[in-house]
Amino acid sequence: MNASLGLLPSHMIEKKQLGKKITMLTAYDAVMGQMLDAAQIDMILVGDSVANVVAGHAHTLPMTMDQMIYHTQCVGRGISRSLLVADMPFMSYQTSVSLARENAGRFLKETAAKAVKIELTASLLPTVRSLTDIGIPVMGHIGLTPQLVYQLGGYHVQGKTTQLADGLQLLAKQAEESGCFSLVLECIPFDLARCITTSLLIPTIGIGAGPWCDGQVLVTHDMVGLTQKKPPFFVKQYAQVYVSMQEAVRQFKMEVETERFPNQDA
């Protein structure tokens, strides 16, 4: 491995071939990126979920290319090992292949990202092929695709009927054939995720899709409890950072008001 490049998309396929699980978490700033990189997380996603967990929006649709470029630049300054993947925001790739090429190219030219993520429909498969043909690695995303929240009618498990499950299996295979190096499976039945995973040569990264995917991804803010909101049902919280930080802030306020901080020695 070329240490100067860190992990690459091809290394994720190699991990699947070796039967090694893949880890992926989100980051939106340099500090978080540095921390995840130091923990040797395989892939760091600058997700358009930044709209929810940082910007306070109800969904991901408001994010712009310039905003995603900015956050990806920030995260990239903090990492040296992990594979950095950038989310293509809503309407940055859907209207034409040429627009998708231009915007995906911006991520590779202006940031440290080595791949982009696209929420897939069948109509976008030619876009995936076009991007991979010019050397832009693409991670696909199927199942619950947040950019289609209005069409899907909310955030619900997808692929629960035989017809819908068959459609997702076909889309997954087409995504692989179009050149995706990996595929996020979000909120689909566990057995369906297992069927898709075993049918593909590229790795699957699950989020609310059960234990049989080749890897797992979570929104870091959800995973560490850095939010007031109740996390999705599939999230395991490994810490309660929001509570700890709030207690520290209250302690600071109390000590300033009671003249305990600062003291003559600090």
PDB file of C-alpha atoms in Angstrom, residues 27-253:
ATOM      1  CA  ALA A  27     -17.482  13.572   9.859  1.00  0.00           C
ATOM      2  CA  TYR A  28     -18.093  17.203   9.009  1.00  0.00           C
ATOM      3  CA  ASP A  29     -15.034  19.002  10.428  1.00  0.00           C
ATOM      4  CA  ALA A  30     -11.286  18.547  10.826  1.00  0.00           C
ATOM      5  CA  VAL A  31     -11.396  17.553  14.514  1.00  0.00           C
ATOM      6  CA  MET A  32     -13.893  14.755  13.929  1.00  0.00           C
ATOM      7  CA  GLY A  33     -12.020  13.610  10.848  1.00  0.00           C
ATOM      8  CA  GLN A  34      -8.741  13.499  12.752  1.00  0.00           C
ATOM      9  CA  MET A  35     -10.300  11.509  15.576  1.00  0.00           C
ATOM     10  CA  LEU A  36     -11.875   8.916  13.252  1.00  0.00           C
ATOM     11  CA  ASP A  37      -8.673   8.644  11.235  1.00  0.00           C
ATOM     12  CA  ALA A  38      -6.635   8.083  14.408  1.00  0.00           C
ATOM     13  CA  ALA A  39      -9.080   5.329  15.381  1.00  0.00           C
ATOM     14  CA  GLN A  40      -8.349   3.708  11.979  1.00  0.00           C
ATOM     15  CA  ILE A  41     -11.905   3.837  10.690  1.00  0.00           C
ATOM     16  CA  ASP A  42     -11.725   2.491   7.127  1.00  0.00           C
ATOM     17  CA  MET A  43     -13.935   5.075   5.447  1.00  0.00           C
ATOM     18  CA  ILE A  44     -15.037   8.543   6.530  1.00  0.00           C
ATOM     19  CA  LEU A  45     -18.163   9.880   4.875  1.00  0.00           C
ATOM     20  CA  VAL A  46     -18.797  13.590   4.616  1.00  0.00           C
ATOM     21  CA  GLY A  47     -22.514  12.985   4.457  1.00  0.00           C
ATOM     22  CA  ASP A  48     -25.228  15.365   3.408  1.00  0.00           C
ATOM     23  CA  SER A  49     -26.574  14.380   6.832  1.00  0.00           C
ATOM     24  CA  VAL A  50     -24.618  17.463   7.904  1.00  0.00           C
ATOM     25  CA  ALA A  51     -27.875  19.234   7.025  1.00  0.00           C
ATOM     26  CA  ASN A  52     -29.624  17.421   9.882  1.00  0.00           C
ATOM     27  CA  VAL A  53     -27.012  17.098  12.585  1.00  0.00           C
ATOM     28  CA  VAL A  54     -25.084  20.356  12.118  1.00  0.00           C
ATOM     29  CA  ALA A  55     -27.239  22.815  10.180  1.00  0.00           C
ATOM     30  CA  GLY A  56     -30.517  21.969  11.920  1.00  0.00           C
ATOM     31  CA  HIS A  57     -32.576  21.106   8.843  1.00  0.00           C
ATOM     32  CA  ALA A  58     -35.347  18.495   8.906  1.00  0.00           C
ATOM     33  CA  HIS A  59     -33.890  16.663   5.890  1.00  0.00           C
ATOM     34  CA  THR A  60     -30.822  16.605   3.646  1.00  0.00           C
ATOM     35  CA  LEU A  61     -32.206  18.419   0.603  1.00  0.00           C
ATOM     36  CA  PRO A  62     -30.973  21.985   1.396  1.00  0.00           C
ATOM     37  CA  MET A  63     -27.257  21.161   1.159  1.00  0.00           C
ATOM     38  CA  THR A  64     -25.421  22.800  -1.752  1.00  0.00           C
ATOM     39  CA  MET A  65     -22.275  21.785  -3.607  1.00  0.00           C
ATOM     40  CA  ASP A  66     -20.296  24.674  -2.147  1.00  0.00           C
ATOM     41  CA  GLN A  67     -21.351  23.697   1.378  1.00  0.00           C
ATOM     42  CA  MET A  68     -20.407  20.061   0.805  1.00  0.00           C
ATOM     43  CA  ILE A  69     -17.077  21.098  -0.715  1.00  0.00           C
ATOM     44  CA  TYR A  70     -16.365  23.226   2.366  1.00  0.00           C
ATOM     45  CA  HIS A  71     -17.118  20.460   4.855  1.00  0.00           C
ATOM     46  CA  THR A  72     -15.154  17.916   2.811  1.00  0.00           C
ATOM     47  CA  GLN A  73     -12.156  20.240   2.739  1.00  0.00           C
ATOM     48  CA  CYS A  74     -12.369  20.607   6.522  1.00  0.00           C
ATOM     49  CA  VAL A  75     -12.516  16.863   7.146  1.00  0.00           C
ATOM     50  CA  GLY A  76      -9.725  16.199   4.677  1.00  0.00           C
ATOM     51  CA  ARG A  77      -7.332  18.371   6.652  1.00  0.00           C
ATOM     52  CA  GLY A  78      -7.649  15.988   9.586  1.00  0.00           C
ATOM     53  CA  ILE A  79      -7.016  12.630   7.927  1.00  0.00           C
ATOM     54  CA  SER A  80      -4.066  10.776   6.457  1.00  0.00           C
ATOM     55  CA  ARG A  81      -5.150   7.117   6.426  1.00  0.00           C
ATOM     56  CA  SER A  82      -8.901   6.675   6.024  1.00  0.00           C
ATOM     57  CA  LEU A  83     -10.675   6.674   2.664  1.00  0.00           C
ATOM     58  CA  LEU A  84     -12.591   9.957   2.419  1.00  0.00           C
ATOM     59  CA  VAL A  85     -15.940   9.746   0.608  1.00  0.00           C
ATOM     60  CA  ALA A  86     -18.069  12.800  -0.216  1.00  0.00           C
ATOM     61  CA  ASP A  87     -21.841  12.783  -0.565  1.00  0.00           C
ATOM     62  CA  MET A  88     -23.172  14.266  -3.781  1.00  0.00           C
ATOM     63  CA  PRO A  89     -25.921  16.650  -2.600  1.00  0.00           C
ATOM     64  CA  PHE A  90     -29.448  16.796  -3.997  1.00  0.00           C
ATOM     65  CA  MET A  91     -29.614  18.127  -7.592  1.00  0.00           C
ATOM     66  CA  SER A  92     -25.832  18.057  -8.025  1.00  0.00           C
ATOM     67  CA  TYR A  93     -25.984  14.965 -10.268  1.00  0.00           C
ATOM     68  CA  GLN A  94     -29.608  14.215 -11.174  1.00  0.00           C
ATOM     69  CA  THR A  95     -30.202  16.684 -14.018  1.00  0.00           C
ATOM     70  CA  SER A  96     -27.471  15.611 -16.462  1.00  0.00           C
ATOM     71  CA  VAL A  97     -24.399  13.430 -16.783  1.00  0.00           C
ATOM     72  CA  SER A  98     -22.273  16.455 -17.604  1.00  0.00           C
ATOM     73  CA  LEU A  99     -23.334  18.222 -14.409  1.00  0.00           C
ATOM     74  CA  ALA A 100     -22.602  15.079 -12.408  1.00  0.00           C
ATOM     75  CA  ARG A 101     -19.119  14.877 -13.942  1.00  0.00           C
ATOM     76  CA  GLU A 102     -18.414  18.508 -13.171  1.00  0.00           C
ATOM     77  CA  ASN A 103     -19.563  18.308  -9.555  1.00  0.00           C
ATOM     78  CA  ALA A 104     -18.001  14.938  -8.784  1.00  0.00           C
ATOM     79  CA  GLY A 105     -14.784  16.212 -10.307  1.00  0.00           C
ATOM     80  CA  ARG A 106     -14.850  19.192  -7.971  1.00  0.00           C
ATOM     81  CA  PHE A 107     -14.695  16.882  -4.964  1.00  0.00           C
ATOM     82  CA  LEU A 108     -11.571  15.153  -6.277  1.00  0.00           C
ATOM     83  CA  LYS A 109      -9.939  18.410  -7.433  1.00  0.00           C
ATOM     84  CA  GLU A 110     -10.791  20.702  -4.512  1.00  0.00           C
ATOM     85  CA  THR A 111     -10.819  18.312  -1.544  1.00  0.00           C
ATOM     86  CA  ALA A 112      -9.039  15.213  -0.258  1.00  0.00           C
ATOM     87  CA  ALA A 113     -11.993  12.975  -1.204  1.00  0.00           C
ATOM     88  CA  LYS A 114     -11.093   9.904  -3.234  1.00  0.00           C
ATOM     89  CA  ALA A 115     -14.682   8.883  -4.026  1.00  0.00           C
ATOM     90  CA  VAL A 116     -18.221  10.214  -4.154  1.00  0.00           C
ATOM     91  CA  LYS A 117     -21.494   8.683  -2.979  1.00  0.00           C
ATOM     92  CA  ILE A 118     -24.673   8.785  -5.062  1.00  0.00           C
ATOM     93  CA  GLU A 119     -28.206   7.794  -4.042  1.00  0.00           C
ATOM     94  CA  LEU A 120     -29.193   5.487  -6.873  1.00  0.00           C
ATOM     95  CA  THR A 121     -32.206   4.928  -9.061  1.00  0.00           C
ATOM     96  CA  ALA A 122     -32.146   2.932 -12.286  1.00  0.00           C
ATOM     97  CA  SER A 123     -32.107   6.148 -14.311  1.00  0.00           C
ATOM     98  CA  LEU A 124     -28.808   7.169 -12.692  1.00  0.00           C
ATOM     99  CA  LEU A 125     -26.859   4.050 -13.659  1.00  0.00           C
ATOM    100  CA  PRO A 126     -25.488   5.703 -16.837  1.00  0.00           C
ATOM    101  CA  THR A 127     -24.220   8.530 -14.623  1.00  0.00           C
ATOM    102  CA  VAL A 128     -22.327   6.029 -12.470  1.00  0.00           C
ATOM    103  CA  ARG A 129     -20.759   4.473 -15.558  1.00  0.00           C
ATOM    104  CA  SER A 130     -19.800   7.886 -16.918  1.00  0.00           C
ATOM    105  CA  LEU A 131     -18.108   8.888 -13.658  1.00  0.00           C
ATOM    106  CA  THR A 132     -16.192   5.645 -13.278  1.00  0.00           C
ATOM    107  CA  ASP A 133     -15.133   5.812 -16.930  1.00  0.00           C
ATOM    108  CA  ILE A 134     -13.254   9.045 -16.212  1.00  0.00           C
ATOM    109  CA  GLY A 135     -11.659   7.748 -13.021  1.00  0.00           C
ATOM    110  CA  ILE A 136     -14.062   8.949 -10.317  1.00  0.00           C
ATOM    111  CA  PRO A 137     -14.818   6.113  -7.867  1.00  0.00           C
ATOM    112  CA  VAL A 138     -18.501   5.887  -6.960  1.00  0.00           C
ATOM    113  CA  MET A 139     -20.172   4.430  -3.884  1.00  0.00           C
ATOM    114  CA  GLY A 140     -23.826   3.663  -4.563  1.00  0.00           C
ATOM    115  CA  HIS A 141     -26.651   4.003  -2.031  1.00  0.00           C
ATOM    116  CA  ILE A 142     -29.950   2.104  -2.252  1.00  0.00           C
ATOM    117  CA  GLY A 143     -32.880   1.261  -0.006  1.00  0.00           C
ATOM    118  CA  LEU A 144     -33.912   4.228   2.090  1.00  0.00           C
ATOM    119  CA  THR A 145     -32.443   7.130   0.129  1.00  0.00           C
ATOM    120  CA  PRO A 146     -32.992  10.352   2.118  1.00  0.00           C
ATOM    121  CA  GLN A 147     -32.909  12.612  -0.952  1.00  0.00           C
ATOM    122  CA  LEU A 148     -36.123  10.868  -2.080  1.00  0.00           C
ATOM    123  CA  VAL A 149     -37.850  11.413   1.263  1.00  0.00           C
ATOM    124  CA  TYR A 150     -40.923  13.030  -0.295  1.00  0.00           C
ATOM    125  CA  GLN A 151     -41.325  10.301  -2.889  1.00  0.00           C
ATOM    126  CA  LEU A 152     -40.833   7.566  -0.285  1.00  0.00           C
ATOM    127  CA  GLY A 153     -43.296   9.189   2.098  1.00  0.00           C
ATOM    128  CA  GLY A 154     -40.868   9.454   4.997  1.00  0.00           C
ATOM    129  CA  TYR A 155     -38.099   7.446   6.588  1.00  0.00           C
ATOM    130  CA  HIS A 156     -39.357   3.856   6.438  1.00  0.00           C
ATOM    131  CA  VAL A 157     -37.880   0.407   5.842  1.00  0.00           C
ATOM    132  CA  GLN A 158     -37.727  -0.278   2.106  1.00  0.00           C
ATOM    133  CA  GLY A 159     -38.027  -3.509   0.117  1.00  0.00           C
ATOM    134  CA  LYS A 160     -40.568  -5.243   2.332  1.00  0.00           C
ATOM    135  CA  THR A 161     -42.634  -6.726  -0.517  1.00  0.00           C
ATOM    136  CA  THR A 162     -41.369  -9.365  -2.939  1.00  0.00           C
ATOM    137  CA  GLN A 163     -41.671  -6.970  -5.872  1.00  0.00           C
ATOM    138  CA  LEU A 164     -39.757  -4.180  -4.126  1.00  0.00           C
ATOM    139  CA  ALA A 165     -37.113  -6.603  -2.861  1.00  0.00           C
ATOM    140  CA  ASP A 166     -36.584  -7.974  -6.364  1.00  0.00           C
ATOM    141  CA  GLY A 167     -36.217  -4.423  -7.648  1.00  0.00           C
ATOM    142  CA  LEU A 168     -33.531  -3.601  -5.077  1.00  0.00           C
ATOM    143  CA  GLN A 169     -31.626  -6.803  -5.845  1.00  0.00           C
ATOM    144  CA  LEU A 170     -31.657  -5.938  -9.544  1.00  0.00           C
ATOM    145  CA  LEU A 171     -30.560  -2.359  -8.861  1.00  0.00           C
ATOM    146  CA  ALA A 172     -27.710  -3.602  -6.651  1.00  0.00           C
ATOM    147  CA  LYS A 173     -26.423  -5.890  -9.396  1.00  0.00           C
ATOM    148  CA  GLN A 174     -26.734  -3.121 -11.983  1.00  0.00           C
ATOM    149  CA  ALA A 175     -24.839  -0.751  -9.685  1.00  0.00           C
ATOM    150  CA  GLU A 176     -21.963  -3.227  -9.509  1.00  0.00           C
ATOM    151  CA  GLU A 177     -22.004  -3.685 -13.284  1.00  0.00           C
ATOM    152  CA  SER A 178     -21.991   0.089 -13.751  1.00  0.00           C
ATOM    153  CA  GLY A 179     -18.762   0.392 -11.787  1.00  0.00           C
ATOM    154  CA  CYS A 180     -19.657   1.135  -8.150  1.00  0.00           C
ATOM    155  CA  PHE A 181     -16.857   0.037  -5.820  1.00  0.00           C
ATOM    156  CA  SER A 182     -19.258  -0.420  -2.884  1.00  0.00           C
ATOM    157  CA  LEU A 183     -22.915  -0.077  -2.029  1.00  0.00           C
ATOM    158  CA  VAL A 184     -24.679   1.377   1.008  1.00  0.00           C
ATOM    159  CA  LEU A 185     -27.804  -0.575   1.973  1.00  0.00           C
ATOM    160  CA  GLU A 186     -30.019   1.569   4.188  1.00  0.00           C
ATOM    161  CA  CYS A 187     -33.057   0.360   6.108  1.00  0.00           C
ATOM    162  CA  ILE A 188     -33.893  -2.805   4.206  1.00  0.00           C
ATOM    163  CA  PRO A 189     -34.899  -6.213   5.635  1.00  0.00           C
ATOM    164  CA  PHE A 190     -31.941  -8.139   7.006  1.00  0.00           C
ATOM    165  CA  ASP A 191     -32.524 -11.203   4.795  1.00  0.00           C
ATOM    166  CA  LEU A 192     -32.658  -8.997   1.705  1.00  0.00           C
ATOM    167  CA  ALA A 193     -29.372  -7.353   2.710  1.00  0.00           C
ATOM    168  CA  ARG A 194     -27.811 -10.795   3.103  1.00  0.00           C
ATOM    169  CA  CYS A 195     -29.017 -11.868  -0.347  1.00  0.00           C
ATOM    170  CA  ILE A 196     -27.634  -8.717  -1.957  1.00  0.00           C
ATOM    171  CA  THR A 197     -24.328  -9.010  -0.087  1.00  0.00           C
ATOM    172  CA  THR A 198     -23.721 -12.598  -1.129  1.00  0.00           C
ATOM    173  CA  SER A 199     -24.616 -11.871  -4.747  1.00  0.00           C
ATOM    174  CA  LEU A 200     -22.096  -9.055  -5.204  1.00  0.00           C
ATOM    175  CA  LEU A 201     -18.323  -8.933  -5.597  1.00  0.00           C
ATOM    176  CA  ILE A 202     -18.244  -5.379  -4.258  1.00  0.00           C
ATOM    177  CA  PRO A 203     -18.751  -4.772  -0.520  1.00  0.00           C
ATOM    178  CA  THR A 204     -22.047  -3.703   1.005  1.00  0.00           C
ATOM    179  CA  ILE A 205     -22.111  -1.178   3.840  1.00  0.00           C
ATOM    180  CA  GLY A 206     -25.187  -1.510   6.005  1.00  0.00           C
ATOM    181  CA  ILE A 207     -27.091   1.069   8.004  1.00  0.00           C
ATOM    182  CA  GLY A 208     -30.182  -0.418   9.560  1.00  0.00           C
ATOM    183  CA  ALA A 209     -29.730  -3.432   7.262  1.00  0.00           C
ATOM    184  CA  GLY A 210     -28.553  -6.081   9.728  1.00  0.00           C
ATOM    185  CA  PRO A 211     -25.360  -7.983  10.494  1.00  0.00           C
ATOM    186  CA  TRP A 212     -24.687  -9.715   7.175  1.00  0.00           C
ATOM    187  CA  CYS A 213     -23.399  -6.708   5.259  1.00  0.00           C
ATOM    188  CA  ASP A 214     -19.676  -6.455   4.600  1.00  0.00           C
ATOM    189  CA  GLY A 215     -19.428  -3.320   6.722  1.00  0.00           C
ATOM    190  CA  GLN A 216     -21.418  -0.867   8.807  1.00  0.00           C
ATOM    191  CA  VAL A 217     -21.880   2.906   8.769  1.00  0.00           C
ATOM    192  CA  LEU A 218     -23.484   5.234  11.294  1.00  0.00           C
ATOM    193  CA  VAL A 219     -23.827   8.961  11.710  1.00  0.00           C
ATOM    194  CA  THR A 220     -21.162   9.693  14.324  1.00  0.00           C
ATOM    195  CA  HIS A 221     -23.292  12.256  16.136  1.00  0.00           C
ATOM    196  CA  ASP A 222     -25.958   9.579  16.655  1.00  0.00           C
ATOM    197  CA  MET A 223     -23.454   6.914  17.642  1.00  0.00           C
ATOM    198  CA  VAL A 224     -21.791   9.009  20.368  1.00  0.00           C
ATOM    199  CA  GLY A 225     -24.974  10.697  21.593  1.00  0.00           C
ATOM    200  CA  LEU A 226     -23.983  14.170  20.398  1.00  0.00           C
ATOM    201  CA  THR A 227     -27.586  15.196  19.769  1.00  0.00           C
ATOM    202  CA  GLN A 228     -30.776  15.939  21.645  1.00  0.00           C
ATOM    203  CA  LYS A 229     -32.893  13.970  19.199  1.00  0.00           C
ATOM    204  CA  LYS A 230     -33.704  10.313  19.668  1.00  0.00           C
ATOM    205  CA  PRO A 231     -31.543   8.378  17.191  1.00  0.00           C
ATOM    206  CA  PRO A 232     -32.985   5.987  14.604  1.00  0.00           C
ATOM    207  CA  PHE A 233     -33.965   2.539  15.874  1.00  0.00           C
ATOM    208  CA  PHE A 234     -30.905   0.849  14.382  1.00  0.00           C
ATOM    209  CA  VAL A 235     -28.334   3.067  16.118  1.00  0.00           C
ATOM    210  CA  LYS A 236     -26.314   1.765  19.049  1.00  0.00           C
ATOM    211  CA  GLN A 237     -25.123   4.658  21.209  1.00  0.00           C
ATOM    212  CA  TYR A 238     -21.640   4.050  22.553  1.00  0.00           C
ATOM    213  CA  ALA A 239     -21.532   7.282  24.558  1.00  0.00           C
ATOM    214  CA  GLN A 240     -23.669  10.208  25.725  1.00  0.00           C
ATOM    215  CA  VAL A 241     -21.475  13.123  24.698  1.00  0.00           C
ATOM    216  CA  TYR A 242     -24.290  15.689  24.658  1.00  0.00           C
ATOM    217  CA  VAL A 243     -25.085  14.981  28.312  1.00  0.00           C
ATOM    218  CA  SER A 244     -21.416  15.136  29.308  1.00  0.00           C
ATOM    219  CA  MET A 245     -20.845  18.410  27.466  1.00  0.00           C
ATOM    220  CA  GLN A 246     -23.977  19.964  28.909  1.00  0.00           C
ATOM    221  CA  GLU A 247     -22.839  19.056  32.418  1.00  0.00           C
ATOM    222  CA  ALA A 248     -19.426  20.621  31.736  1.00  0.00           C
ATOM    223  CA  VAL A 249     -21.100  23.818  30.506  1.00  0.00           C
ATOM    224  CA  ARG A 250     -23.293  23.975  33.597  1.00  0.00           C
ATOM    225  CA  GLN A 251     -20.249  23.450  35.805  1.00  0.00           C
ATOM    226  CA  PHE A 252     -18.437  26.306  34.028  1.00  0.00           C
ATOM    227  CA  LYS A 253     -21.430  28.608  34.440  1.00  0.00           C
TER     228      LYS A 253
END
